[in-house]
mmCIF file with all atom_site columns, C-alpha atoms in Angstrom:
data_model
loop_
_atom_site.group_PDB
_atom_site.id
_atom_site.type_symbol
_atom_site.label_atom_id
_atom_site.label_alt_id
_atom_site.label_comp_id
_atom_site.label_asym_id
_atom_site.label_entity_id
_atom_site.label_seq_id
_atom_site.pdbx_PDB_ins_code
_atom_site.Cartn_x
_atom_site.Cartn_y
_atom_site.Cartn_z
_atom_site.occupancy
_atom_site.B_iso_or_equiv
_atom_site.pdbx_formal_charge
_atom_site.auth_seq_id
_atom_site.auth_comp_id
_atom_site.auth_asym_id
_atom_site.auth_atom_id
_atom_site.pdbx_PDB_model_num
ATOM 1   C CA . CYS A 1 1   ? 8.538   -16.499 -20.572 1.00 0.00 ? 6   CYS A CA 1
ATOM 2   C CA . ARG A 1 2   ? 9.333   -16.503 -16.863 1.00 0.00 ? 7   ARG A CA 1
ATOM 3   C CA . GLY A 1 3   ? 11.684  -15.022 -14.328 1.00 0.00 ? 8   GLY A CA 1
ATOM 4   C CA . SER A 1 4   ? 11.782  -14.979 -10.523 1.00 0.00 ? 9   SER A CA 1
ATOM 5   C CA . GLY A 1 5   ? 13.669  -13.423 -7.646  1.00 0.00 ? 10  GLY A CA 1
ATOM 6   C CA . SER A 1 6   ? 13.366  -10.977 -4.771  1.00 0.00 ? 11  SER A CA 1
ATOM 7   C CA . ILE A 1 7   ? 12.427  -7.281  -4.863  1.00 0.00 ? 12  ILE A CA 1
ATOM 8   C CA . GLU A 1 8   ? 13.379  -4.732  -2.229  1.00 0.00 ? 13  GLU A CA 1
ATOM 9   C CA . GLY A 1 9   ? 14.419  -1.491  -3.938  1.00 0.00 ? 14  GLY A CA 1
ATOM 10  C CA . GLY A 1 10  ? 11.100  0.321   -3.617  1.00 0.00 ? 15  GLY A CA 1
ATOM 11  C CA . SER A 1 11  ? 9.258   2.438   -6.169  1.00 0.00 ? 16  SER A CA 1
ATOM 12  C CA . ARG A 1 12  ? 10.845  5.003   -8.454  1.00 0.00 ? 17  ARG A CA 1
ATOM 13  C CA . GLN A 1 13  ? 8.652   7.748   -6.935  1.00 0.00 ? 18  GLN A CA 1
ATOM 14  C CA . LEU A 1 14  ? 9.813   7.134   -3.345  1.00 0.00 ? 19  LEU A CA 1
ATOM 15  C CA . SER A 1 15  ? 13.400  6.052   -3.630  1.00 0.00 ? 20  SER A CA 1
ATOM 16  C CA . ARG A 1 16  ? 16.598  6.255   -5.619  1.00 0.00 ? 21  ARG A CA 1
ATOM 17  C CA . THR A 1 17  ? 17.177  2.609   -4.696  1.00 0.00 ? 22  THR A CA 1
ATOM 18  C CA . TRP A 1 18  ? 14.601  1.641   -7.378  1.00 0.00 ? 23  TRP A CA 1
ATOM 19  C CA . LEU A 1 19  ? 17.662  0.723   -9.457  1.00 0.00 ? 24  LEU A CA 1
ATOM 20  C CA . ASN A 1 20  ? 18.399  -2.079  -6.951  1.00 0.00 ? 25  ASN A CA 1
ATOM 21  C CA . ASN A 1 21  ? 15.294  -3.975  -8.062  1.00 0.00 ? 26  ASN A CA 1
ATOM 22  C CA . PRO A 1 22  ? 15.851  -6.817  -10.522 1.00 0.00 ? 27  PRO A CA 1
ATOM 23  C CA . PHE A 1 23  ? 15.820  -5.854  -14.217 1.00 0.00 ? 28  PHE A CA 1
ATOM 24  C CA . TYR A 1 24  ? 14.740  -8.139  -17.071 1.00 0.00 ? 29  TYR A CA 1
ATOM 25  C CA . SER A 1 25  ? 15.293  -7.544  -20.775 1.00 0.00 ? 30  SER A CA 1
ATOM 26  C CA . LEU A 1 26  ? 12.224  -8.118  -22.945 1.00 0.00 ? 31  LEU A CA 1
ATOM 27  C CA . THR A 1 27  ? 13.105  -8.643  -26.606 1.00 0.00 ? 32  THR A CA 1
ATOM 28  C CA . LEU A 1 28  ? 10.471  -8.653  -29.353 1.00 0.00 ? 33  LEU A CA 1
ATOM 29  C CA . GLN A 1 29  ? 10.959  -9.964  -32.869 1.00 0.00 ? 34  GLN A CA 1
ATOM 30  C CA . TYR A 1 30  ? 7.616   -8.604  -34.111 1.00 0.00 ? 35  TYR A CA 1
ATOM 31  C CA . PRO A 1 31  ? 5.115   -6.024  -32.842 1.00 0.00 ? 36  PRO A CA 1
ATOM 32  C CA . THR A 1 32  ? 2.753   -7.747  -30.408 1.00 0.00 ? 37  THR A CA 1
ATOM 33  C CA . SER A 1 33  ? 0.477   -7.240  -27.426 1.00 0.00 ? 38  SER A CA 1
ATOM 34  C CA . VAL A 1 34  ? 2.034   -8.216  -24.106 1.00 0.00 ? 39  VAL A CA 1
ATOM 35  C CA . VAL A 1 35  ? 0.593   -9.044  -20.687 1.00 0.00 ? 40  VAL A CA 1
ATOM 36  C CA . VAL A 1 36  ? 3.078   -8.985  -17.817 1.00 0.00 ? 41  VAL A CA 1
ATOM 37  C CA . MET A 1 37  ? 2.054   -10.724 -14.599 1.00 0.00 ? 42  MET A CA 1
ATOM 38  C CA . ILE A 1 38  ? 3.999   -10.434 -11.352 1.00 0.00 ? 43  ILE A CA 1
ATOM 39  C CA . THR A 1 39  ? 3.014   -13.039 -8.768  1.00 0.00 ? 44  THR A CA 1
ATOM 40  C CA . GLN A 1 40  ? 3.913   -12.429 -5.131  1.00 0.00 ? 45  GLN A CA 1
ATOM 41  C CA . LEU A 1 41  ? 5.040   -15.718 -3.620  1.00 0.00 ? 46  LEU A CA 1
ATOM 42  C CA . PRO A 1 42  ? 4.104   -16.610 -0.035  1.00 0.00 ? 47  PRO A CA 1
ATOM 43  C CA . ARG A 1 43  ? 6.494   -15.765 2.765   1.00 0.00 ? 48  ARG A CA 1
ATOM 44  C CA . LEU A 1 44  ? 7.710   -18.952 4.398   1.00 0.00 ? 49  LEU A CA 1
ATOM 45  C CA . VAL A 1 45  ? 8.642   -17.695 7.849   1.00 0.00 ? 50  VAL A CA 1
ATOM 46  C CA . GLY A 1 46  ? 7.360   -18.294 11.351  1.00 0.00 ? 51  GLY A CA 1
ATOM 47  C CA . PRO A 1 47  ? 4.918   -20.956 12.543  1.00 0.00 ? 52  PRO A CA 1
ATOM 48  C CA . ASP A 1 48  ? 2.811   -20.764 9.352   1.00 0.00 ? 53  ASP A CA 1
ATOM 49  C CA . ALA A 1 49  ? 5.751   -21.837 7.171   1.00 0.00 ? 54  ALA A CA 1
ATOM 50  C CA . PHE A 1 50  ? 4.800   -25.498 7.323   1.00 0.00 ? 55  PHE A CA 1
ATOM 51  C CA . LYS A 1 51  ? 1.031   -25.203 6.938   1.00 0.00 ? 56  LYS A CA 1
ATOM 52  C CA . PRO A 1 52  ? -0.495  -26.744 3.813   1.00 0.00 ? 57  PRO A CA 1
ATOM 53  C CA . PRO A 1 53  ? -1.634  -24.360 1.059   1.00 0.00 ? 58  PRO A CA 1
ATOM 54  C CA . PRO A 1 54  ? -5.024  -22.677 1.573   1.00 0.00 ? 59  PRO A CA 1
ATOM 55  C CA . THR A 1 55  ? -8.080  -24.562 0.349   1.00 0.00 ? 60  THR A CA 1
ATOM 56  C CA . THR A 1 56  ? -11.564 -23.429 -0.498  1.00 0.00 ? 61  THR A CA 1
ATOM 57  C CA . LYS A 1 57  ? -14.403 -23.869 2.013   1.00 0.00 ? 62  LYS A CA 1
ATOM 58  C CA . ALA A 1 58  ? -15.346 -27.090 0.268   1.00 0.00 ? 63  ALA A CA 1
ATOM 59  C CA . GLY A 1 59  ? -11.807 -28.353 0.858   1.00 0.00 ? 64  GLY A CA 1
ATOM 60  C CA . PHE A 1 60  ? -10.609 -28.264 -2.737  1.00 0.00 ? 65  PHE A CA 1
ATOM 61  C CA . ASP A 1 61  ? -7.249  -26.811 -3.704  1.00 0.00 ? 66  ASP A CA 1
ATOM 62  C CA . LEU A 1 62  ? -7.555  -23.998 -6.208  1.00 0.00 ? 67  LEU A CA 1
ATOM 63  C CA . ALA A 1 63  ? -5.737  -25.005 -9.381  1.00 0.00 ? 68  ALA A CA 1
ATOM 64  C CA . LYS A 1 64  ? -5.389  -24.076 -13.022 1.00 0.00 ? 69  LYS A CA 1
ATOM 65  C CA . LYS A 1 65  ? -4.184  -26.054 -15.994 1.00 0.00 ? 70  LYS A CA 1
ATOM 66  C CA . GLU A 1 66  ? -1.110  -24.592 -17.655 1.00 0.00 ? 71  GLU A CA 1
ATOM 67  C CA . GLU A 1 67  ? 0.965   -26.230 -20.373 1.00 0.00 ? 72  GLU A CA 1
ATOM 68  C CA . ARG A 1 68  ? -0.446  -29.687 -19.642 1.00 0.00 ? 73  ARG A CA 1
ATOM 69  C CA . ARG A 1 69  ? 0.347   -29.353 -15.927 1.00 0.00 ? 74  ARG A CA 1
ATOM 70  C CA . LEU A 1 70  ? -1.960  -28.674 -13.030 1.00 0.00 ? 75  LEU A CA 1
ATOM 71  C CA . ARG A 1 71  ? -0.664  -25.795 -10.886 1.00 0.00 ? 76  ARG A CA 1
ATOM 72  C CA . ARG A 1 72  ? -1.887  -24.448 -7.574  1.00 0.00 ? 77  ARG A CA 1
ATOM 73  C CA . MET A 1 73  ? -3.319  -20.961 -7.857  1.00 0.00 ? 78  MET A CA 1
ATOM 74  C CA . PRO A 1 74  ? -2.162  -18.526 -5.181  1.00 0.00 ? 79  PRO A CA 1
ATOM 75  C CA . ALA A 1 75  ? -4.660  -16.979 -2.815  1.00 0.00 ? 80  ALA A CA 1
ATOM 76  C CA . THR A 1 76  ? -5.894  -13.573 -3.997  1.00 0.00 ? 81  THR A CA 1
ATOM 77  C CA . VAL A 1 77  ? -4.529  -11.733 -0.947  1.00 0.00 ? 82  VAL A CA 1
ATOM 78  C CA . ARG A 1 78  ? -2.271  -13.191 1.722   1.00 0.00 ? 83  ARG A CA 1
ATOM 79  C CA . GLU A 1 79  ? -1.440  -11.820 5.120   1.00 0.00 ? 84  GLU A CA 1
ATOM 80  C CA . GLY A 1 80  ? 2.030   -10.284 4.940   1.00 0.00 ? 85  GLY A CA 1
ATOM 81  C CA . ASN A 1 81  ? 1.861   -9.359  1.240   1.00 0.00 ? 86  ASN A CA 1
ATOM 82  C CA . VAL A 1 82  ? 3.467   -6.038  0.325   1.00 0.00 ? 87  VAL A CA 1
ATOM 83  C CA . ASP A 1 83  ? 2.354   -3.564  -2.357  1.00 0.00 ? 88  ASP A CA 1
ATOM 84  C CA . ILE A 1 84  ? 4.029   -4.577  -5.615  1.00 0.00 ? 89  ILE A CA 1
ATOM 85  C CA . GLY A 1 85  ? 4.050   -3.356  -9.202  1.00 0.00 ? 90  GLY A CA 1
ATOM 86  C CA . VAL A 1 86  ? 5.964   -3.677  -12.458 1.00 0.00 ? 91  VAL A CA 1
ATOM 87  C CA . ASP A 1 87  ? 7.343   -1.042  -14.863 1.00 0.00 ? 92  ASP A CA 1
ATOM 88  C CA . LEU A 1 88  ? 8.071   -1.361  -18.582 1.00 0.00 ? 93  LEU A CA 1
ATOM 89  C CA . CYS A 1 89  ? 11.002  0.903   -19.464 1.00 0.00 ? 94  CYS A CA 1
ATOM 90  C CA . LYS A 1 90  ? 13.136  1.972   -22.410 1.00 0.00 ? 95  LYS A CA 1
ATOM 91  C CA . ASP A 1 91  ? 16.761  0.901   -22.435 1.00 0.00 ? 96  ASP A CA 1
ATOM 92  C CA . ASP A 1 92  ? 18.071  4.483   -22.415 1.00 0.00 ? 97  ASP A CA 1
ATOM 93  C CA . ALA A 1 93  ? 20.236  6.568   -20.065 1.00 0.00 ? 98  ALA A CA 1
ATOM 94  C CA . GLU A 1 94  ? 17.259  7.469   -17.815 1.00 0.00 ? 99  GLU A CA 1
ATOM 95  C CA . THR A 1 95  ? 15.540  4.056   -18.003 1.00 0.00 ? 100 THR A CA 1
ATOM 96  C CA . SER A 1 96  ? 12.416  5.982   -19.034 1.00 0.00 ? 101 SER A CA 1
ATOM 97  C CA . ILE A 1 97  ? 9.119   4.397   -17.990 1.00 0.00 ? 102 ILE A CA 1
ATOM 98  C CA . ILE A 1 98  ? 6.792   3.529   -20.889 1.00 0.00 ? 103 ILE A CA 1
ATOM 99  C CA . ALA A 1 99  ? 4.038   1.842   -18.861 1.00 0.00 ? 104 ALA A CA 1
ATOM 100 C CA . SER A 1 100 ? 3.496   0.982   -15.224 1.00 0.00 ? 105 SER A CA 1
ATOM 101 C CA . SER A 1 101 ? 1.037   -1.222  -13.373 1.00 0.00 ? 106 SER A CA 1
ATOM 102 C CA . GLY A 1 102 ? -0.744  0.072   -10.330 1.00 0.00 ? 107 GLY A CA 1
ATOM 103 C CA . TYR A 1 103 ? 0.396   -1.071  -6.888  1.00 0.00 ? 108 TYR A CA 1
ATOM 104 C CA . SER A 1 104 ? -1.448  -3.804  -5.071  1.00 0.00 ? 109 SER A CA 1
ATOM 105 C CA . SER A 1 105 ? -0.956  -6.222  -2.198  1.00 0.00 ? 110 SER A CA 1
ATOM 106 C CA . ALA A 1 106 ? -2.866  -8.811  -4.225  1.00 0.00 ? 111 ALA A CA 1
ATOM 107 C CA . THR A 1 107 ? -1.003  -11.964 -5.099  1.00 0.00 ? 112 THR A CA 1
ATOM 108 C CA . GLU A 1 108 ? -1.017  -11.128 -8.817  1.00 0.00 ? 113 GLU A CA 1
ATOM 109 C CA . VAL A 1 109 ? -0.566  -7.745  -10.505 1.00 0.00 ? 114 VAL A CA 1
ATOM 110 C CA . LEU A 1 110 ? -1.016  -7.318  -14.275 1.00 0.00 ? 115 LEU A CA 1
ATOM 111 C CA . LEU A 1 111 ? 0.381   -4.851  -16.788 1.00 0.00 ? 116 LEU A CA 1
ATOM 112 C CA . THR A 1 112 ? -1.174  -4.985  -20.276 1.00 0.00 ? 117 THR A CA 1
ATOM 113 C CA . ILE A 1 113 ? 0.611   -3.314  -23.175 1.00 0.00 ? 118 ILE A CA 1
ATOM 114 C CA . PRO A 1 114 ? -1.354  -3.477  -26.455 1.00 0.00 ? 119 PRO A CA 1
ATOM 115 C CA . ASP A 1 115 ? 0.533   -3.103  -29.734 1.00 0.00 ? 120 ASP A CA 1
ATOM 116 C CA . LEU A 1 116 ? 4.086   -2.965  -28.355 1.00 0.00 ? 121 LEU A CA 1
ATOM 117 C CA . GLU A 1 117 ? 6.511   -2.071  -31.156 1.00 0.00 ? 122 GLU A CA 1
ATOM 118 C CA . VAL A 1 118 ? 9.889   -3.675  -31.789 1.00 0.00 ? 123 VAL A CA 1
ATOM 119 C CA . GLY A 1 119 ? 12.507  -1.363  -30.285 1.00 0.00 ? 124 GLY A CA 1
ATOM 120 C CA . ALA A 1 120 ? 16.102  -0.736  -31.347 1.00 0.00 ? 125 ALA A CA 1
ATOM 121 C CA . ALA A 1 121 ? 17.136  -2.062  -27.927 1.00 0.00 ? 126 ALA A CA 1
ATOM 122 C CA . PRO A 1 122 ? 15.267  -4.536  -25.711 1.00 0.00 ? 127 PRO A CA 1
ATOM 123 C CA . TYR A 1 123 ? 12.695  -3.176  -23.298 1.00 0.00 ? 128 TYR A CA 1
ATOM 124 C CA . ILE A 1 124 ? 13.354  -3.462  -19.564 1.00 0.00 ? 129 ILE A CA 1
ATOM 125 C CA . LEU A 1 125 ? 10.849  -4.903  -17.064 1.00 0.00 ? 130 LEU A CA 1
ATOM 126 C CA . VAL A 1 126 ? 11.341  -3.856  -13.436 1.00 0.00 ? 131 VAL A CA 1
ATOM 127 C CA . PRO A 1 127 ? 9.274   -5.630  -10.761 1.00 0.00 ? 132 PRO A CA 1
ATOM 128 C CA . HIS A 1 128 ? 9.333   -3.656  -7.497  1.00 0.00 ? 133 HIS A CA 1
ATOM 129 C CA . SER A 1 129 ? 7.689   -3.033  -4.155  1.00 0.00 ? 134 SER A CA 1
ATOM 130 C CA . TYR A 1 130 ? 6.101   0.327   -3.360  1.00 0.00 ? 135 TYR A CA 1
ATOM 131 C CA . GLU A 1 131 ? 8.176   1.006   -0.251  1.00 0.00 ? 136 GLU A CA 1
ATOM 132 C CA . THR A 1 132 ? 11.911  0.529   0.133   1.00 0.00 ? 137 THR A CA 1
ATOM 133 C CA . GLU A 1 133 ? 13.042  -2.435  2.245   1.00 0.00 ? 138 GLU A CA 1
ATOM 134 C CA . HIS A 1 134 ? 9.654   -4.172  1.855   1.00 0.00 ? 139 HIS A CA 1
ATOM 135 C CA . ASP A 1 135 ? 11.051  -7.223  0.184   1.00 0.00 ? 140 ASP A CA 1
ATOM 136 C CA . ALA A 1 136 ? 8.964   -9.840  -1.575  1.00 0.00 ? 141 ALA A CA 1
ATOM 137 C CA . LYS A 1 137 ? 9.678   -13.009 -3.505  1.00 0.00 ? 142 LYS A CA 1
ATOM 138 C CA . PHE A 1 138 ? 8.075   -12.950 -6.925  1.00 0.00 ? 143 PHE A CA 1
ATOM 139 C CA . GLN A 1 139 ? 7.593   -14.748 -10.197 1.00 0.00 ? 144 GLN A CA 1
ATOM 140 C CA . LEU A 1 140 ? 7.407   -12.731 -13.426 1.00 0.00 ? 145 LEU A CA 1
ATOM 141 C CA . THR A 1 141 ? 5.464   -14.160 -16.376 1.00 0.00 ? 146 THR A CA 1
ATOM 142 C CA . VAL A 1 142 ? 5.087   -12.589 -19.825 1.00 0.00 ? 147 VAL A CA 1
ATOM 143 C CA . TYR A 1 143 ? 2.267   -13.613 -22.165 1.00 0.00 ? 148 TYR A CA 1
ATOM 144 C CA . SER A 1 144 ? 2.163   -12.523 -25.811 1.00 0.00 ? 149 SER A CA 1
ATOM 145 C CA . ASP A 1 145 ? 0.643   -13.457 -29.151 1.00 0.00 ? 150 ASP A CA 1
ATOM 146 C CA . LEU A 1 146 ? 4.071   -13.907 -30.718 1.00 0.00 ? 151 LEU A CA 1
ATOM 147 C CA . PRO A 1 147 ? 7.389   -15.222 -29.341 1.00 0.00 ? 152 PRO A CA 1
ATOM 148 C CA . VAL A 1 148 ? 9.274   -12.894 -26.987 1.00 0.00 ? 153 VAL A CA 1
ATOM 149 C CA . GLN A 1 149 ? 12.477  -13.375 -25.016 1.00 0.00 ? 154 GLN A CA 1
ATOM 150 C CA . LEU A 1 150 ? 12.800  -12.561 -21.293 1.00 0.00 ? 155 LEU A CA 1
ATOM 151 C CA . GLU A 1 151 ? 16.222  -12.643 -19.609 1.00 0.00 ? 156 GLU A CA 1
ATOM 152 C CA . PRO A 1 152 ? 17.539  -11.321 -16.295 1.00 0.00 ? 157 PRO A CA 1
ATOM 153 C CA . ILE A 1 153 ? 19.980  -8.400  -16.517 1.00 0.00 ? 158 ILE A CA 1
ATOM 154 C CA . GLU A 1 154 ? 23.015  -8.802  -14.271 1.00 0.00 ? 159 GLU A CA 1
ATOM 155 C CA . LYS A 1 155 ? 23.989  -5.539  -12.548 1.00 0.00 ? 160 LYS A CA 1
ATOM 156 C CA . GLY A 1 156 ? 25.527  -4.339  -9.315  1.00 0.00 ? 161 GLY A CA 1
ATOM 157 C CA . ARG A 1 157 ? 23.693  -2.549  -6.497  1.00 0.00 ? 162 ARG A CA 1
ATOM 158 C CA . GLN A 1 158 ? 23.492  1.253   -6.727  1.00 0.00 ? 163 GLN A CA 1
#
C-alpha cells in the first residue's frame, strides 16, 4: 500500500501543529506484522534540480526490482534532507501514539510493528518532520504479511 504528500507540521513533542501533518488510515482484516517505510523524496529546487540522479562510483544507477519493475533507489542521505519520522496512532480522541519511529535525515525511515491486532477502528499513520516548518515531500509504503488498506484522511488545518 502506498501514499505520498508533503509534511510540515513538526513533531508531536515540539509543536501543536503536529495535527497539520497528513494522516492515513491503516485498516487490517487480520492480525499481522507491519513494516511502515517513509521515503524522503529529493528537493527539486535551485541549480541541482535538473541534474541526473546520483550514480555509484562505477557509474551504475542504484536500482531494486519491485513488482516486476526496476526502480531507482534513493541515495541514503541527501543534502537538504530534514529529520523525518512516522507515528502509528489509535483512532481515539487524543490520537494516542502506539508506536513511533526514530527521527532521521536518511532517505528512508522504518517503523516495524510485530503482531499488530485488528482494532475496532482503523489505525492512523502520521508521517512528520521533527521541526515545524521543515517541509519534506515523502512517499509512505506499508508492507505486511496479509492484505491491509491504506487511505489518506481528509481533514482541515488546525
